[in-house]
mmCIF file of C-alpha atoms and ligand atoms in Angstrom:
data_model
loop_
_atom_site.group_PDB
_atom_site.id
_atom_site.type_symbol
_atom_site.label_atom_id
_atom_site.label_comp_id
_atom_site.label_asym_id
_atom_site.label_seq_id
_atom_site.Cartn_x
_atom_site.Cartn_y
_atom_site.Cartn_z
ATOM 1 C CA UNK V 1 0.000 0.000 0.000
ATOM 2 C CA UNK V 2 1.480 3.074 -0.976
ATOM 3 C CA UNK V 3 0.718 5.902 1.669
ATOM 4 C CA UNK V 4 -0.157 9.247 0.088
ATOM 5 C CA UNK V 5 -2.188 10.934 2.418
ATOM 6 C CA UNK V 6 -2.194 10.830 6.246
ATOM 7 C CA UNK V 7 -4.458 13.136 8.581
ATOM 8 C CA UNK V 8 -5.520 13.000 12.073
ATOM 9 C CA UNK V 9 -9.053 13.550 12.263
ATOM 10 C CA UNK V 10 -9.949 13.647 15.547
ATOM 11 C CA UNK V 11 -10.147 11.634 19.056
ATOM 12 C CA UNK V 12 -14.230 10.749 20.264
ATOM 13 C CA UNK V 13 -14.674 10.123 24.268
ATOM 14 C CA UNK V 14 -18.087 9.759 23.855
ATOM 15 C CA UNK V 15 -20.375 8.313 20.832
ATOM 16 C CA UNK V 16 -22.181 10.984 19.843
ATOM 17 C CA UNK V 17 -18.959 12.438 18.720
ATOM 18 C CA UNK V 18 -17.983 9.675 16.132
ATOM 19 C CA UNK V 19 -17.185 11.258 12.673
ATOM 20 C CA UNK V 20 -19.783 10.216 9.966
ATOM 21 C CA UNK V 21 -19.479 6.412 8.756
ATOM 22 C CA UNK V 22 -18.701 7.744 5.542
ATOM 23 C CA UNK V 23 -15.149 5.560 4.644
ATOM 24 C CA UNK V 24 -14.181 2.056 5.252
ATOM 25 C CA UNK V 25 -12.181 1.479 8.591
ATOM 26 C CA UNK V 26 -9.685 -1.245 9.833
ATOM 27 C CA UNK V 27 -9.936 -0.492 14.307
ATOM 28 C CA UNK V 28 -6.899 -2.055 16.134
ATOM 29 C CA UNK V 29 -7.502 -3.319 19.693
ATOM 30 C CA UNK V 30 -5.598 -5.080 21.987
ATOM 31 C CA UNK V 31 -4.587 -4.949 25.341
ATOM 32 C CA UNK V 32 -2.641 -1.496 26.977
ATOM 33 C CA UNK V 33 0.825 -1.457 25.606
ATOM 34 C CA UNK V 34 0.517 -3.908 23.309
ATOM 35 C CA UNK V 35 1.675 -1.743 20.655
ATOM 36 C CA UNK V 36 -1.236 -0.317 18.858
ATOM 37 C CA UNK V 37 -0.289 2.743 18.377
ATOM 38 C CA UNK V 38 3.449 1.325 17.370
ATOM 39 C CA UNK V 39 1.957 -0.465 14.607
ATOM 40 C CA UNK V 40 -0.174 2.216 13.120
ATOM 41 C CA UNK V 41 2.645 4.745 13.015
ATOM 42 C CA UNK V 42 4.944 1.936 11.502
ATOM 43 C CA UNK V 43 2.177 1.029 8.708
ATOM 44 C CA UNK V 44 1.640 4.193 7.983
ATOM 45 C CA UNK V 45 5.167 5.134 8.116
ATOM 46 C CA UNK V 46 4.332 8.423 10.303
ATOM 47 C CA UNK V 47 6.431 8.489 14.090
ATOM 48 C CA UNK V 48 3.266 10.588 15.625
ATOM 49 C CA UNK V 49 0.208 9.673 13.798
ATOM 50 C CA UNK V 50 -0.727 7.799 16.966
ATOM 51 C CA UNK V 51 0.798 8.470 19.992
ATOM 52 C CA UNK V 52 3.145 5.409 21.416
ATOM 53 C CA UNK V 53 4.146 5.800 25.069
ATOM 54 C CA UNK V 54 5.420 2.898 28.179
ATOM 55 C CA UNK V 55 2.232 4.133 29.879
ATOM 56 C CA UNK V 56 -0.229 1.453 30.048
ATOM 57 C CA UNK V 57 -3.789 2.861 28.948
ATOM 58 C CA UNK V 58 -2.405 6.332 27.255
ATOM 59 C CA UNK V 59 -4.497 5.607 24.196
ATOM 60 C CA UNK V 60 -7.784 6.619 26.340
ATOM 61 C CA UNK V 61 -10.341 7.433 23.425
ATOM 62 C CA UNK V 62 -11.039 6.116 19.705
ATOM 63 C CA UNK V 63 -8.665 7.920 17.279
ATOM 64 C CA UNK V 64 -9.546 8.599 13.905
ATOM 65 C CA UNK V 65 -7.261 8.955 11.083
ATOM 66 C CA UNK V 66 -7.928 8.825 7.329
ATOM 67 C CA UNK V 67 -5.735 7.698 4.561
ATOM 68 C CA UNK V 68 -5.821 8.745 1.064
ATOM 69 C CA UNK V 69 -9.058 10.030 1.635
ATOM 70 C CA UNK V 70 -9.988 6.195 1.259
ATOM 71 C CA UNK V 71 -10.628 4.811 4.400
ATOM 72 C CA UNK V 72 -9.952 5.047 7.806
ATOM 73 C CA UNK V 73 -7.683 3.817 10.653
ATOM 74 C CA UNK V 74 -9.107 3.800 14.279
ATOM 75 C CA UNK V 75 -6.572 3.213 17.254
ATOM 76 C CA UNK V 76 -9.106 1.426 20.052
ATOM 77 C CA UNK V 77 -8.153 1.937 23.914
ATOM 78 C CA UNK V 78 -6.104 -0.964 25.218
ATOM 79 C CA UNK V 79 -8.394 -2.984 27.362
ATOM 80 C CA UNK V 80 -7.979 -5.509 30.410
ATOM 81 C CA UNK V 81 -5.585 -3.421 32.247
ATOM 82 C CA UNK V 82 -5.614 -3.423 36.072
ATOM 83 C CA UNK V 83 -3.647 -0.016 36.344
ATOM 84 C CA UNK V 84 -6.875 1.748 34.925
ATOM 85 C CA UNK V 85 -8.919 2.876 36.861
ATOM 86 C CA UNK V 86 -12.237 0.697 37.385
ATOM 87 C CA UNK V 87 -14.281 4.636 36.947
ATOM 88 C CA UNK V 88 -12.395 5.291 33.613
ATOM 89 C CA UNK V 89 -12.966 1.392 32.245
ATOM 90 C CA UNK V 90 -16.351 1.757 33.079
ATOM 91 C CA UNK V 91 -16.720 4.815 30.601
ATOM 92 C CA UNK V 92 -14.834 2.904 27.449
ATOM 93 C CA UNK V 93 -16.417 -0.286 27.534
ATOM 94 C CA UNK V 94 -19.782 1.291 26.607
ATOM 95 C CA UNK V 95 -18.023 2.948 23.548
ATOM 96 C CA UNK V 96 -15.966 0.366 22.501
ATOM 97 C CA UNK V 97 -18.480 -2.058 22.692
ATOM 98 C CA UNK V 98 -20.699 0.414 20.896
ATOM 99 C CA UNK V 99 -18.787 1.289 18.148
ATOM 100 C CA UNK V 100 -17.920 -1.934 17.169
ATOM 101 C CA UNK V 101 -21.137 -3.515 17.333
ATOM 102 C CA UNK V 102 -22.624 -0.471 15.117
ATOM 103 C CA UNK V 103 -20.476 0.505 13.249
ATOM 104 C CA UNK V 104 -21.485 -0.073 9.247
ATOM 105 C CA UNK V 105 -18.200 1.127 7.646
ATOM 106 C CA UNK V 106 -16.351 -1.090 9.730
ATOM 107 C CA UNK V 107 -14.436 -4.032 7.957
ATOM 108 C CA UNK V 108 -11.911 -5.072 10.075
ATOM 109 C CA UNK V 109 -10.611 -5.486 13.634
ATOM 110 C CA UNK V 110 -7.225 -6.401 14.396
ATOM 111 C CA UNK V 111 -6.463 -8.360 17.719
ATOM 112 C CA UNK V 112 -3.043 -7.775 18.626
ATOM 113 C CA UNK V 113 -1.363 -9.705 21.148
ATOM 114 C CA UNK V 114 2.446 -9.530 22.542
ATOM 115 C CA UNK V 115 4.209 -12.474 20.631
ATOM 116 C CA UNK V 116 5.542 -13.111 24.721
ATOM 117 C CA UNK V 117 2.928 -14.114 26.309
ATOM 118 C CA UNK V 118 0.138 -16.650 25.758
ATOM 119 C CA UNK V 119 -3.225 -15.563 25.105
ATOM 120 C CA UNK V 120 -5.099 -14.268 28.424
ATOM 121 C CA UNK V 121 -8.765 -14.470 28.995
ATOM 122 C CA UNK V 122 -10.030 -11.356 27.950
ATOM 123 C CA UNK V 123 -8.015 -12.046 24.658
ATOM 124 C CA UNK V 124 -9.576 -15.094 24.344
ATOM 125 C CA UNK V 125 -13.391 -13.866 25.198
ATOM 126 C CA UNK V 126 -13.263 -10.597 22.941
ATOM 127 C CA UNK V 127 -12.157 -12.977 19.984
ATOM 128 C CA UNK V 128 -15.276 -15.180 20.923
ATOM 129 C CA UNK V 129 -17.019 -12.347 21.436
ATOM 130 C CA UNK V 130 -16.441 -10.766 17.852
ATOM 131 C CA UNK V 131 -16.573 -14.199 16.122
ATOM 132 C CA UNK V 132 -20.197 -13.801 17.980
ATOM 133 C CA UNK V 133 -21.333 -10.471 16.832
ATOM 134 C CA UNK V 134 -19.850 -11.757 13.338
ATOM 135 C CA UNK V 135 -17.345 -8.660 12.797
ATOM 136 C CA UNK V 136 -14.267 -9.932 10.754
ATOM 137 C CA UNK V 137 -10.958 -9.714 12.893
ATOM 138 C CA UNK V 138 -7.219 -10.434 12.123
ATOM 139 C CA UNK V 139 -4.763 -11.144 15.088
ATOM 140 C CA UNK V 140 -1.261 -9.658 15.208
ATOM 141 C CA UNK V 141 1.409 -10.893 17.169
ATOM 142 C CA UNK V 142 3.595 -8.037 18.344
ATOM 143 C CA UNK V 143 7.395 -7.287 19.454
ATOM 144 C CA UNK V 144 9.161 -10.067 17.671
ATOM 145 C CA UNK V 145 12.359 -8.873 17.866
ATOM 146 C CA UNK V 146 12.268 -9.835 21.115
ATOM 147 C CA UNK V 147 11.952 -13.669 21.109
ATOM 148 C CA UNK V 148 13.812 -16.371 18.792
ATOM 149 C CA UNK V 149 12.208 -17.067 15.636
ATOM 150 C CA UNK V 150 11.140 -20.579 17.271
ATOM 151 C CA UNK V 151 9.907 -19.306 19.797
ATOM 152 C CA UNK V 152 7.769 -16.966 17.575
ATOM 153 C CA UNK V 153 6.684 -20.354 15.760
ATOM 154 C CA UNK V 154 5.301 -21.766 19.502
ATOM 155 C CA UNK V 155 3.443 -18.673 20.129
ATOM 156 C CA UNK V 156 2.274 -18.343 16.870
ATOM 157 C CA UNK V 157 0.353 -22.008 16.986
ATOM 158 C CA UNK V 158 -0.648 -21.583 20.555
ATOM 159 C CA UNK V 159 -2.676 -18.253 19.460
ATOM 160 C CA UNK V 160 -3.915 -19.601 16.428
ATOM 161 C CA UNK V 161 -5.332 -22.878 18.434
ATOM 162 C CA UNK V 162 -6.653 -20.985 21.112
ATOM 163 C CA UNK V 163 -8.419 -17.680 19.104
ATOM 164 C CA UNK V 164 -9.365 -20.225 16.506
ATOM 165 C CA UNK V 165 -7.994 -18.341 13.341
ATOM 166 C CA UNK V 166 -6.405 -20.102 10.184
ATOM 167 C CA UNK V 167 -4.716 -17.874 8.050
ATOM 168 C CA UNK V 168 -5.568 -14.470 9.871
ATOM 169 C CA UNK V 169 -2.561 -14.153 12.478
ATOM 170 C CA UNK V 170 0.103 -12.223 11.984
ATOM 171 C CA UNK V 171 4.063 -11.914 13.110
ATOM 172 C CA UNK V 172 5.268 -8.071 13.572
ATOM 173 C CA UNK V 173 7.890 -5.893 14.951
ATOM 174 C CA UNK V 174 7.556 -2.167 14.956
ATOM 175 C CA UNK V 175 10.996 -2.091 15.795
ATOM 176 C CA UNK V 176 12.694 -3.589 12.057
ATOM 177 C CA UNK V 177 9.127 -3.671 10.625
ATOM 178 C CA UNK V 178 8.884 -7.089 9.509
ATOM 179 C CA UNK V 179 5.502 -8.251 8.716
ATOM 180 C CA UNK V 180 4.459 -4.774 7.746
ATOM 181 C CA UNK V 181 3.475 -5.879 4.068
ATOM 182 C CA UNK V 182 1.607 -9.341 5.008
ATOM 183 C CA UNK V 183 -0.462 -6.919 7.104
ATOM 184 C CA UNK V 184 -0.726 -4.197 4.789
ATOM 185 C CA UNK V 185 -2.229 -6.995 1.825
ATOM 186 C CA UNK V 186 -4.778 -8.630 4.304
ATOM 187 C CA UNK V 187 -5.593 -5.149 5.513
ATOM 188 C CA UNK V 188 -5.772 -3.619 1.863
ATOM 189 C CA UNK V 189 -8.191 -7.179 0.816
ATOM 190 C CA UNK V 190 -10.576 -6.140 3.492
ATOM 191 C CA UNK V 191 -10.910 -2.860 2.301
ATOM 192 C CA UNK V 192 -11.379 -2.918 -1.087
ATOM 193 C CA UNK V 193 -14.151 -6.214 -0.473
ATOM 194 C CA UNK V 194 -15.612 -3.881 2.199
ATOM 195 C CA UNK V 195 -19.479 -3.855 1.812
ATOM 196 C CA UNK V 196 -21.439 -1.687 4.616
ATOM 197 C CA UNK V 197 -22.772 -3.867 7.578
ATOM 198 C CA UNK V 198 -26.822 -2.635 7.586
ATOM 199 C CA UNK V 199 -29.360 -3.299 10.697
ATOM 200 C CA UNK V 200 -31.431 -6.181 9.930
ATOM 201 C CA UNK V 201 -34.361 -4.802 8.565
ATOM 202 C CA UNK V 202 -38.233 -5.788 9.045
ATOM 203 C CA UNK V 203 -39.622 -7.567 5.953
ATOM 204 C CA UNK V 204 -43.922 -7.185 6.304
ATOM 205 C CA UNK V 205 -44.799 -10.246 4.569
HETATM 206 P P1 GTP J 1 -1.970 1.930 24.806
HETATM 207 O O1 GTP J 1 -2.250 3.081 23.890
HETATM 208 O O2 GTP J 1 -1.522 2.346 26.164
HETATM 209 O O3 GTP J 1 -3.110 0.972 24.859
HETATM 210 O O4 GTP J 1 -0.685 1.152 24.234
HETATM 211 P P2 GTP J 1 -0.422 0.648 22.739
HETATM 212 O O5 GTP J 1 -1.013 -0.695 22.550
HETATM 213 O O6 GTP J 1 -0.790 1.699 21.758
HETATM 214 O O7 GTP J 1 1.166 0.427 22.750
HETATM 215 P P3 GTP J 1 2.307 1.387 22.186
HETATM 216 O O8 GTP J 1 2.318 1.354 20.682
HETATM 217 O O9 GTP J 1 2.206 2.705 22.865
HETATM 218 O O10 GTP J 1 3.626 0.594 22.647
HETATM 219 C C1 GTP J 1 3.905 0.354 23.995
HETATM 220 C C2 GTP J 1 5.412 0.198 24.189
HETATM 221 O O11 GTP J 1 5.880 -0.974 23.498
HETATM 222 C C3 GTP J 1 6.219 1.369 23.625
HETATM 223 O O12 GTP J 1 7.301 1.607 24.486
HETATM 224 C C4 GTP J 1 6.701 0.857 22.259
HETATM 225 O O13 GTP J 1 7.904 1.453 21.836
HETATM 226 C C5 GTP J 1 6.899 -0.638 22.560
HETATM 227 N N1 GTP J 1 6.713 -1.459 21.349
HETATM 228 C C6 GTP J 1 5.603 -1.522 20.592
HETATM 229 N N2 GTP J 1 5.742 -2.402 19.575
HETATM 230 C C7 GTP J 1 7.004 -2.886 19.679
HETATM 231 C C8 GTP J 1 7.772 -3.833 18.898
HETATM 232 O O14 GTP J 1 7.313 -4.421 17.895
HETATM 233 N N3 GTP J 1 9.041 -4.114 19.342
HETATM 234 C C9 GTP J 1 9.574 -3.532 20.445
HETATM 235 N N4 GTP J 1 10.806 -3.879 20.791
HETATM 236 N N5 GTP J 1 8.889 -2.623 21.192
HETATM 237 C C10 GTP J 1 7.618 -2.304 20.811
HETATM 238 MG MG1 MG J 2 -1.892 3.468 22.009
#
């Protein structure tokens, strides 16, 4: 994918401020820290587009940006994080769960999970859970440059066995970028086969 165009358009806190569903958008979700916000500015080949920091739950509200006036990237808050606050939880979950559920431009959610560790329970749930609500997901394993490339191979199978995904799980590293174009391709497929989700609509018979 060749990136033209990158703007920020803006961060919501609360649903009535989501921009218009007017463009096709990949969301990336994950737990705090996993590197979200690494990945985005890595695929999109911007150091600030979304803000990266070591403090778990920075990423408080659902960031817009748009490329090439095409479609849209939207960096979720991390989730199942026990170093934020229980009051400020409470307010995302409605808006998370919201937006994802309601969303009709939406065409993709990536997962992404820290290549380290083995899938915890809310990882495990919220793939169930969008499996459930039938919105398409992808899962990325993150900071690879950290582990040996077998051990990248045993995390790898344990993920896919556990989330129950085939071919949609992903190796990365923000940190040499490997994996950036398998991602990019999958990412670019779901866009351009994008058709809007509708409400299921009465039919008088
Ligand atoms: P929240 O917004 O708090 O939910 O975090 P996030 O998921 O957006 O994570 P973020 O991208 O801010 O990354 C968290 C930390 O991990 C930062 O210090 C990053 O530099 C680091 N990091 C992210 N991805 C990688 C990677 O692939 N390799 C290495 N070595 N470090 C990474
Ligand atoms: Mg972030």
């Amino acid at each position: 994918m060749k990136v033209t165009q990158v703007r920020f358009i803006k961060s919501v806190f609360q649903k009535r401020d989501l921009p218009k569903p007017r463009l096709p958008e990949v969301a990336f979700s994950g737990r705090s820290n996993v590197g979200k916000s690494s990945l985005i500015n890595v695929l999109l080949n911007r150091k600030g587009i979304a803000r990266t920091s070591m403090t778990p739950g920075r990423t408080q509200s659902i960031n817009f940006v748009e490329i090439n006036r095409a479609f849209y990237f939207v960096d979720l808050p991390g989730y199942g994080y026990a170093h934020v606050p229980l009051a400020v939880r409470k307010k995302w979950l409605p808006l998370i769960e919201g937006y994802l559920t309601q969303r009709p431009t939406l065409c993709l959610v990536t997962v992404l999970g820290d290549v380290r560790r083995e899938p915890q329970e809310d990882e495990v749930l919220f793939s169930q859970w969008l499996k459930q609500q039938a919105i398409p997901f992808a899962v990325v394993l993150t900071k690879i440059d950290k582990v040996s490339r077998q051990e990248q191979m045993t995390s790898l199978r344990l993920w896919r066995a556990r989330l129950q995904v085939e071919d949609e799980i992903f190796l990365f590293s923000a940190k040499t970028g490997e994996g950036k174009d398998n991602i990019w391709k999958h990412l670019s497929r779901c866009i351009q086969c994008h058709k809007p989700r509708r409400s299921p609509t009465f039919i008088a018979v």
